[in-house]
Coordinates of C-alpha atoms and ligand atoms in Angstrom, one line a residue:
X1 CA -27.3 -9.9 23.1
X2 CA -28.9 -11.8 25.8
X3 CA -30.4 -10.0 28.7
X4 CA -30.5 -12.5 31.6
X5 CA -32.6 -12.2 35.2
X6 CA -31.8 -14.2 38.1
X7 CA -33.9 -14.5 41.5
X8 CA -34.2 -17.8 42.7
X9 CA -33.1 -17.2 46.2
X10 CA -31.6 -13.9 47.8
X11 CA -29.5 -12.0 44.5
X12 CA -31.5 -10.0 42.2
X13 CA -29.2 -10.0 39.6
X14 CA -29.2 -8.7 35.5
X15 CA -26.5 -9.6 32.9
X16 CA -26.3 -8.8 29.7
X17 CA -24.1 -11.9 27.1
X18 CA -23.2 -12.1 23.9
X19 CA -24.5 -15.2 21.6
X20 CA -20.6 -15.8 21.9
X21 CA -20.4 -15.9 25.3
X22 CA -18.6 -12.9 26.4
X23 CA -20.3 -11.2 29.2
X24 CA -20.9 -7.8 28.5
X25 CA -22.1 -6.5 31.8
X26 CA -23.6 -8.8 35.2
X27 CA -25.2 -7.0 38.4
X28 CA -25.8 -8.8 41.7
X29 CA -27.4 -6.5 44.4
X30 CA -27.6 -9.1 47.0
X31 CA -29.9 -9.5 50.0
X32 CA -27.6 -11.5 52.5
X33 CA -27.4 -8.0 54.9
X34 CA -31.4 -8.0 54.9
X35 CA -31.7 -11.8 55.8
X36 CA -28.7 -11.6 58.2
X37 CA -30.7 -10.5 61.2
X38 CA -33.3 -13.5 60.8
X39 CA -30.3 -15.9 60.3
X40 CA -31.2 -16.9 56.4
X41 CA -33.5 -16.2 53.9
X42 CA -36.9 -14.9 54.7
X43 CA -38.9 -15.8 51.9
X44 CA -41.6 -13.3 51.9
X45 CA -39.0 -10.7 52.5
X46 CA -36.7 -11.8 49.6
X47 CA -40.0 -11.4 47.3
X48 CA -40.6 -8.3 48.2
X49 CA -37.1 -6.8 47.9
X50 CA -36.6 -8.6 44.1
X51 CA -39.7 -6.2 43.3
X52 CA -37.9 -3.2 44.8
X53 CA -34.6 -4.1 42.6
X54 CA -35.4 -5.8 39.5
X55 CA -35.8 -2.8 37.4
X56 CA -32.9 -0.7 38.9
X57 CA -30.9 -4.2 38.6
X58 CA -31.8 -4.3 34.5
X59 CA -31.6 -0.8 34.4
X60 CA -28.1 -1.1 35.5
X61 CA -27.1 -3.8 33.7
X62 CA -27.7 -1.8 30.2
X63 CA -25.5 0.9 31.9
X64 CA -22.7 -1.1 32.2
X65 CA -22.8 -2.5 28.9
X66 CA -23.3 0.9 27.5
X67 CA -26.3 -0.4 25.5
X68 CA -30.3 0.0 25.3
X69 CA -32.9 -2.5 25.4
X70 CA -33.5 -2.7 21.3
X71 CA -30.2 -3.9 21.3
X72 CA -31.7 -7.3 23.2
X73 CA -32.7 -10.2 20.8
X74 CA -34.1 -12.4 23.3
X75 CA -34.8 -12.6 27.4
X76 CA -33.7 -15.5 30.3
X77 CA -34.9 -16.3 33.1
X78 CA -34.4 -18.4 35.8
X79 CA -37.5 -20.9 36.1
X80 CA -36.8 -22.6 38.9
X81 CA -35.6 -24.3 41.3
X82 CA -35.6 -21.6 44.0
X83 CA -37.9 -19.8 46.3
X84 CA -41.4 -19.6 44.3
X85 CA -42.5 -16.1 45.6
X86 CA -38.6 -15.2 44.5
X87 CA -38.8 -16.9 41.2
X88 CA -42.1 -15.1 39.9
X89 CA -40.8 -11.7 40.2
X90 CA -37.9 -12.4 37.8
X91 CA -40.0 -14.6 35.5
X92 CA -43.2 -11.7 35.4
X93 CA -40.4 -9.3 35.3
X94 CA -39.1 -11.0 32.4
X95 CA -42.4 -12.0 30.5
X96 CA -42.8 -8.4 30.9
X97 CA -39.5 -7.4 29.0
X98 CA -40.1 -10.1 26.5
X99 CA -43.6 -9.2 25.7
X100 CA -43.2 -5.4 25.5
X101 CA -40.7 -6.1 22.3
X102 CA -42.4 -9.3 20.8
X103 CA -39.0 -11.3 22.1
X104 CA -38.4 -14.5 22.2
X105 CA -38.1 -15.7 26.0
X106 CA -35.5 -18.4 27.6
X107 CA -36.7 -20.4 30.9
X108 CA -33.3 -21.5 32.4
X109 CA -33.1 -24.4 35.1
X110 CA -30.8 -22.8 37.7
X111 CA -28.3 -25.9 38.6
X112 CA -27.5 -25.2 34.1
X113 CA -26.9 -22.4 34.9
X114 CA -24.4 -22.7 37.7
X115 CA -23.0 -25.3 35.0
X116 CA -23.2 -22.5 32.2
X117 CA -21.0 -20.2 34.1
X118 CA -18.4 -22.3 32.7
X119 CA -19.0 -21.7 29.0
X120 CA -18.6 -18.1 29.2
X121 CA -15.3 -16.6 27.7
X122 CA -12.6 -16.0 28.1
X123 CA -12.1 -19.4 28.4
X124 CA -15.2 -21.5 27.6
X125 CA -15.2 -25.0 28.9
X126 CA -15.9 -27.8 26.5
X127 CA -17.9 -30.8 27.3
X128 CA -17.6 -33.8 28.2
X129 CA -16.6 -33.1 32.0
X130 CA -17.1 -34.3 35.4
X131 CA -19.3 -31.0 37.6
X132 CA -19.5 -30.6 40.9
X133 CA -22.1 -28.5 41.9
X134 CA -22.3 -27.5 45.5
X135 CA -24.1 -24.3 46.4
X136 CA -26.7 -23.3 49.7
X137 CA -29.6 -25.2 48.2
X138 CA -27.7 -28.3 45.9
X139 CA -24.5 -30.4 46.1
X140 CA -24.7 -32.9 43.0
X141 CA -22.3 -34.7 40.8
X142 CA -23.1 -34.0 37.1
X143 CA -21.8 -36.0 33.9
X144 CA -22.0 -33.0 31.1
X145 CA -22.0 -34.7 28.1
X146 CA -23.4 -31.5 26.1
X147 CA -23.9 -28.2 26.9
X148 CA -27.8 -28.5 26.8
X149 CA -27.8 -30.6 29.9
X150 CA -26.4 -32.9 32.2
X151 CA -27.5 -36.4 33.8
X152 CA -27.0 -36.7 37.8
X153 CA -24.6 -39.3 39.0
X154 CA -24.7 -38.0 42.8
X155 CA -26.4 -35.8 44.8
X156 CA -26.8 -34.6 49.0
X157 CA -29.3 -37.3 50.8
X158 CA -29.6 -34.6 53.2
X159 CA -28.1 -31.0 53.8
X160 CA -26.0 -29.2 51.0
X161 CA -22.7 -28.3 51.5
X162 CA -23.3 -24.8 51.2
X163 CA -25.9 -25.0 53.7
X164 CA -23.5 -27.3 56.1
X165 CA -21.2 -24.2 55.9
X166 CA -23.5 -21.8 56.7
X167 CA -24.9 -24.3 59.9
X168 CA -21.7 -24.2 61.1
X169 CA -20.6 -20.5 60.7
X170 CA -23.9 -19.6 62.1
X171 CA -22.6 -22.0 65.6
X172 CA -18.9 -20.0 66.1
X173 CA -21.3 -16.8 65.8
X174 CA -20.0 -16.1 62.2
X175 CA -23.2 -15.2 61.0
X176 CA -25.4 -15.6 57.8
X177 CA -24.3 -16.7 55.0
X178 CA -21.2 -17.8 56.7
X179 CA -19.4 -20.1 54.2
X180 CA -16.9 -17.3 53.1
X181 CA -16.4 -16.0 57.0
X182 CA -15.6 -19.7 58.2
X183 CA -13.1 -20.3 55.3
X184 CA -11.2 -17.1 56.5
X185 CA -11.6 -18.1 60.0
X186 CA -10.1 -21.7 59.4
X187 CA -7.0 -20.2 58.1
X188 CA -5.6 -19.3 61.2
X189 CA -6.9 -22.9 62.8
X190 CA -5.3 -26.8 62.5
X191 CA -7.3 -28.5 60.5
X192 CA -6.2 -31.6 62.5
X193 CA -7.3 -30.4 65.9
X194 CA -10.9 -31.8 65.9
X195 CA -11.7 -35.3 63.5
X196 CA -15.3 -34.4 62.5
X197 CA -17.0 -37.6 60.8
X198 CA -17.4 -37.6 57.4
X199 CA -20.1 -39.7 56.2
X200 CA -20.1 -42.8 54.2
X201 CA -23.3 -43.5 52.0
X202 CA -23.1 -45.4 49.2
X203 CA -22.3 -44.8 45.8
X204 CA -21.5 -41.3 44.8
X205 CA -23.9 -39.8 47.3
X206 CA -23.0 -36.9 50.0
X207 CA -24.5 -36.8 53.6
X208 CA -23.4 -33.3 55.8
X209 CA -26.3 -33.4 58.3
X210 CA -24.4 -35.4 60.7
X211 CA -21.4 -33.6 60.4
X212 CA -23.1 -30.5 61.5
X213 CA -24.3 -32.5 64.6
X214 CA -20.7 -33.3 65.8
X215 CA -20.2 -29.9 65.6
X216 CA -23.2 -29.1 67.8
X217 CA -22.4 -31.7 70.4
X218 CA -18.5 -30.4 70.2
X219 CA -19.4 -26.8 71.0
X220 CA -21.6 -27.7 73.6
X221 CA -18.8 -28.8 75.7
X222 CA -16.5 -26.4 75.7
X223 CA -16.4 -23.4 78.4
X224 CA -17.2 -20.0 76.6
X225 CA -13.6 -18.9 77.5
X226 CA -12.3 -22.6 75.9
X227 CA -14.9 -21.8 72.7
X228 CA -13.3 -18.3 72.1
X229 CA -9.8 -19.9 72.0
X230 CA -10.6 -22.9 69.4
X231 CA -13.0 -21.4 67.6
X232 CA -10.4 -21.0 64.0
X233 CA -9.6 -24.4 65.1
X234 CA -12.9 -25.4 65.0
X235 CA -13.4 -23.3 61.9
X236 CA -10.3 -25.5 60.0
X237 CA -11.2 -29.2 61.2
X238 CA -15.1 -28.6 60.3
X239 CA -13.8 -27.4 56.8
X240 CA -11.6 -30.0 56.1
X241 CA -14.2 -32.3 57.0
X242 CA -16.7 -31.0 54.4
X243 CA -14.0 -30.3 51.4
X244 CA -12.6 -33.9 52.5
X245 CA -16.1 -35.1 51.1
X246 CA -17.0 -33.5 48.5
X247 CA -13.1 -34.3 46.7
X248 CA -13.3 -38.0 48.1
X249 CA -16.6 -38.4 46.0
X250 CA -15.5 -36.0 43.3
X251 CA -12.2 -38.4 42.4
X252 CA -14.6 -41.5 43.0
X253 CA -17.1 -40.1 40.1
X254 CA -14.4 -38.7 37.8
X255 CA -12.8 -42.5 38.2
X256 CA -16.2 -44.7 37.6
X257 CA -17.1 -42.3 34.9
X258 CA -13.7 -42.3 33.2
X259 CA -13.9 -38.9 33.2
X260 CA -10.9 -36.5 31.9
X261 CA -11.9 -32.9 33.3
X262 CA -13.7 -32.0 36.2
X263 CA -15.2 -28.9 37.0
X264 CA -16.6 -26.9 40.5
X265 CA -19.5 -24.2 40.0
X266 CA -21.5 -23.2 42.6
X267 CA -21.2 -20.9 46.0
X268 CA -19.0 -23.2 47.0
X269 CA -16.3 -23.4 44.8
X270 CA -15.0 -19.8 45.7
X271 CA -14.0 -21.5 49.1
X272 CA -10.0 -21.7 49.5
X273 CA -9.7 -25.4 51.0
X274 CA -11.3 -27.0 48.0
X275 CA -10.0 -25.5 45.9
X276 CA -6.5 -25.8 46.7
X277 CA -7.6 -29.4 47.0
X278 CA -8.9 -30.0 43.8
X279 CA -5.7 -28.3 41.3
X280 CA -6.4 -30.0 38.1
X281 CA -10.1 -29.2 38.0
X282 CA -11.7 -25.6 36.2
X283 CA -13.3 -23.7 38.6
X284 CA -15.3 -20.9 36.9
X285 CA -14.4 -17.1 38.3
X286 CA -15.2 -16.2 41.7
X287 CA -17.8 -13.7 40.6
X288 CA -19.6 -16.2 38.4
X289 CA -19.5 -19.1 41.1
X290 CA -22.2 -17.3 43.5
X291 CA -25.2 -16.4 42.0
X292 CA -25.2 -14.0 38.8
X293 CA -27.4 -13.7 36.0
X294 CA -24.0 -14.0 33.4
X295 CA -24.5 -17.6 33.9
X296 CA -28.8 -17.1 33.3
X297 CA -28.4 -15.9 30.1
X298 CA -25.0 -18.1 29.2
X299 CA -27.3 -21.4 29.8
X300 CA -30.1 -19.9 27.5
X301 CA -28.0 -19.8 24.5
X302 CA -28.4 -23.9 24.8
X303 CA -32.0 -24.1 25.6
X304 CA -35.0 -23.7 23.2
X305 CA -37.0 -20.1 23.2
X306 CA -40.2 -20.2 23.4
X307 CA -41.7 -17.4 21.1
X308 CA -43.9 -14.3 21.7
X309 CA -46.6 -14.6 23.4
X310 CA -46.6 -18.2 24.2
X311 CA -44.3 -18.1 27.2
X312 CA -47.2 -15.4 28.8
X313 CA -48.6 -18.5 30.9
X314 CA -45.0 -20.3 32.1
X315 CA -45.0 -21.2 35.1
X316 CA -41.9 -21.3 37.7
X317 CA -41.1 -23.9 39.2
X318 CA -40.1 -24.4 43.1
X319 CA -38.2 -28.0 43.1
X320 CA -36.7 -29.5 40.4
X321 CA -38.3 -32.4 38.6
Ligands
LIG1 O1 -24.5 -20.6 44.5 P1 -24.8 -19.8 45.7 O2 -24.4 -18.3 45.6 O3 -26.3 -19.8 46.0 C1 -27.2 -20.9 45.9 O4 -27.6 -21.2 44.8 O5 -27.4 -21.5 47.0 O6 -24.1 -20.5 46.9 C2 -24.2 -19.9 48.2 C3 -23.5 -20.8 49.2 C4 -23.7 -20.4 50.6 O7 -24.1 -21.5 51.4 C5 -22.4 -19.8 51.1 O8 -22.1 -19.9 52.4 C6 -21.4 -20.7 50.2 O9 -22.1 -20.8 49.0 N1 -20.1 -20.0 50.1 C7 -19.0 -20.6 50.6 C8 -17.9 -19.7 50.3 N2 -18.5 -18.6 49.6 C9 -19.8 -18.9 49.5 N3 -18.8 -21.7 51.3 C10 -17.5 -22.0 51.6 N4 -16.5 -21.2 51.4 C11 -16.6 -20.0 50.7 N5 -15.6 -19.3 50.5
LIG2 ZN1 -27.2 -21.0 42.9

């Protein structure tokens, strides 16, 4: 068994996966309630609580499998990218686990793991496909050729999409992280009330940031009374204008790269509008699309372990390569 950590951002999580890829237990205590007052993540904050949790998290974990920690052949952790101060506690944490039983230890990029989710059972994904990835922090197009990696054929030139939901549920007063409250919220709106802009950049590129700006200079002009009343309508037409993107590029890669499958992983994927829009593509479980540690330890089983003690000086890693 693999025992997984993930805290890159604001979800301590622990899992526990079989070589095979069956998940044999995955914990997520997330943060979102203590970050909610600030209006996102407080990094210093988040540090502090994935000290506080960590070991109840593991602890947990082993619970729900109904197994001990002999039983582990061999740690992952998320190296990066993420919140730095986030990332060392679960990589120390880790080292820790690792070192105390002379295991081998497995540094796992986070956007492989998002991707990994997919090859867990009980339906593992095979390669090649077509990934989107769109969480708070990424929104990329990956060609998976192999389940060790992926090459980028698109990514976000400014905000992610995750991020452009949570802008605009945080302007109809929906809070933080808002993605999942403005998809309910759009559902009793028309979608065709407002035409938000969706940006064209070139190539298989995304661009949100002016998106978010229509919706600022739209909700400036309406009367509070007028706001109250079109506020699901807002909700609807701002969605559709992000989901509208992201499957516009995502049938424009799958096309230039001849590409048979396509899959979603990330945050976003649980929301309702894409995928209803997208019917033919694999969307990993709702569970395993935010972030887990199932999909932590899933990736590891494709990268190389570094063996005790040598991983005692890794280093995480805020922004990716
Ligand atoms: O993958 P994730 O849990 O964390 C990151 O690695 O960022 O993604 C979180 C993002 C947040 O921006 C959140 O608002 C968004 O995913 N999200 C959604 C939905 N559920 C979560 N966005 C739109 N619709 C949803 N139903
Ligand atoms: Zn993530």
């Amino acid at each position: 068994m693999i025992l997984g950590l993930e805290t890159s951002c604001d979800e301590t999580a622990a899992a526990l996966v079989t070589r095979d890829g069956e998940v044999r237990a995955s914990v997520v205590a997330s943060q979102a309630e203590l970050h909610a007052r600030y209006g996102g993540v407080v990094p210093e904050v988040a540090s502090r609580r994935h000290l506080e949790l960590v070991e109840p998290v593991v602890r947990e974990a082993l619970g729900q499998a109904d197994a001990r920690l002999e039983e582990v052949e061999a740690v992952a952790v998320t190296r990066g990218p993420g919140l730095i101060g986030a990332l060392l506690v679960g990589v120390s944490a880790a080292k820790a686990l690792a070192w105390s039983r002379r295991l081998p230890l497995a540094p796992v990029d986070h956007l492989h793991g998002h991707v990994a989710a997919l090859y867990l059972r009980p339906e593992p994904l095979d390669p090649p496909f077509l990934a989107l990835l769109a969480t708070g922090g990424h929104t990329l197009l990956l060609d998976v050729q192999d389940r060790s990696g992926y090459r980028v054929v698109g990514r976000t030139r400014d905000d992610a999409a995750g991020e452009a939901f949570d802008k605009g549920a945080r302007l109809l007063g929906l809070g933080y992280p808002g993605g999942a409250a403005l998809d309910r919220l759009a559902r009793e709106g028309d979608p065709e009330a407002y035409r938000f802009p969706v940006a064209r950049v070139p190539g298989l590129d995304f661009s949100f940031s002016g998106l978010k700006t229509a919706l600022v200079y739209t909700v400036r002009e309406l009367e509070p009374d007028e706001l109250e009343r079109r506020r699901a309508d807002l909700a609807a037409s701002y969605q559709r204008a992000i989901v509208r993107a992201l499957v516009e590029r995502t049938r424009a890669a799958a096309e230039e790269l001849g590409a048979e499958r396509v899959a979603v992983v990330g945050g976003v994927a649980a929301n309702s509008e894409l995928r209803a829009s997208l019917p033919d593509a694999t969307l990993a479980p709702l569970a395993l699309c935010t972030d887990n540690a199932a999909m932590i330890a899933s990736a590891a089983r494709y990268v190389a372990l570094v063996p005790f003690p040598d991983y005692l000086g890794l280093d995480a890693y805020a922004t990716a390569a």
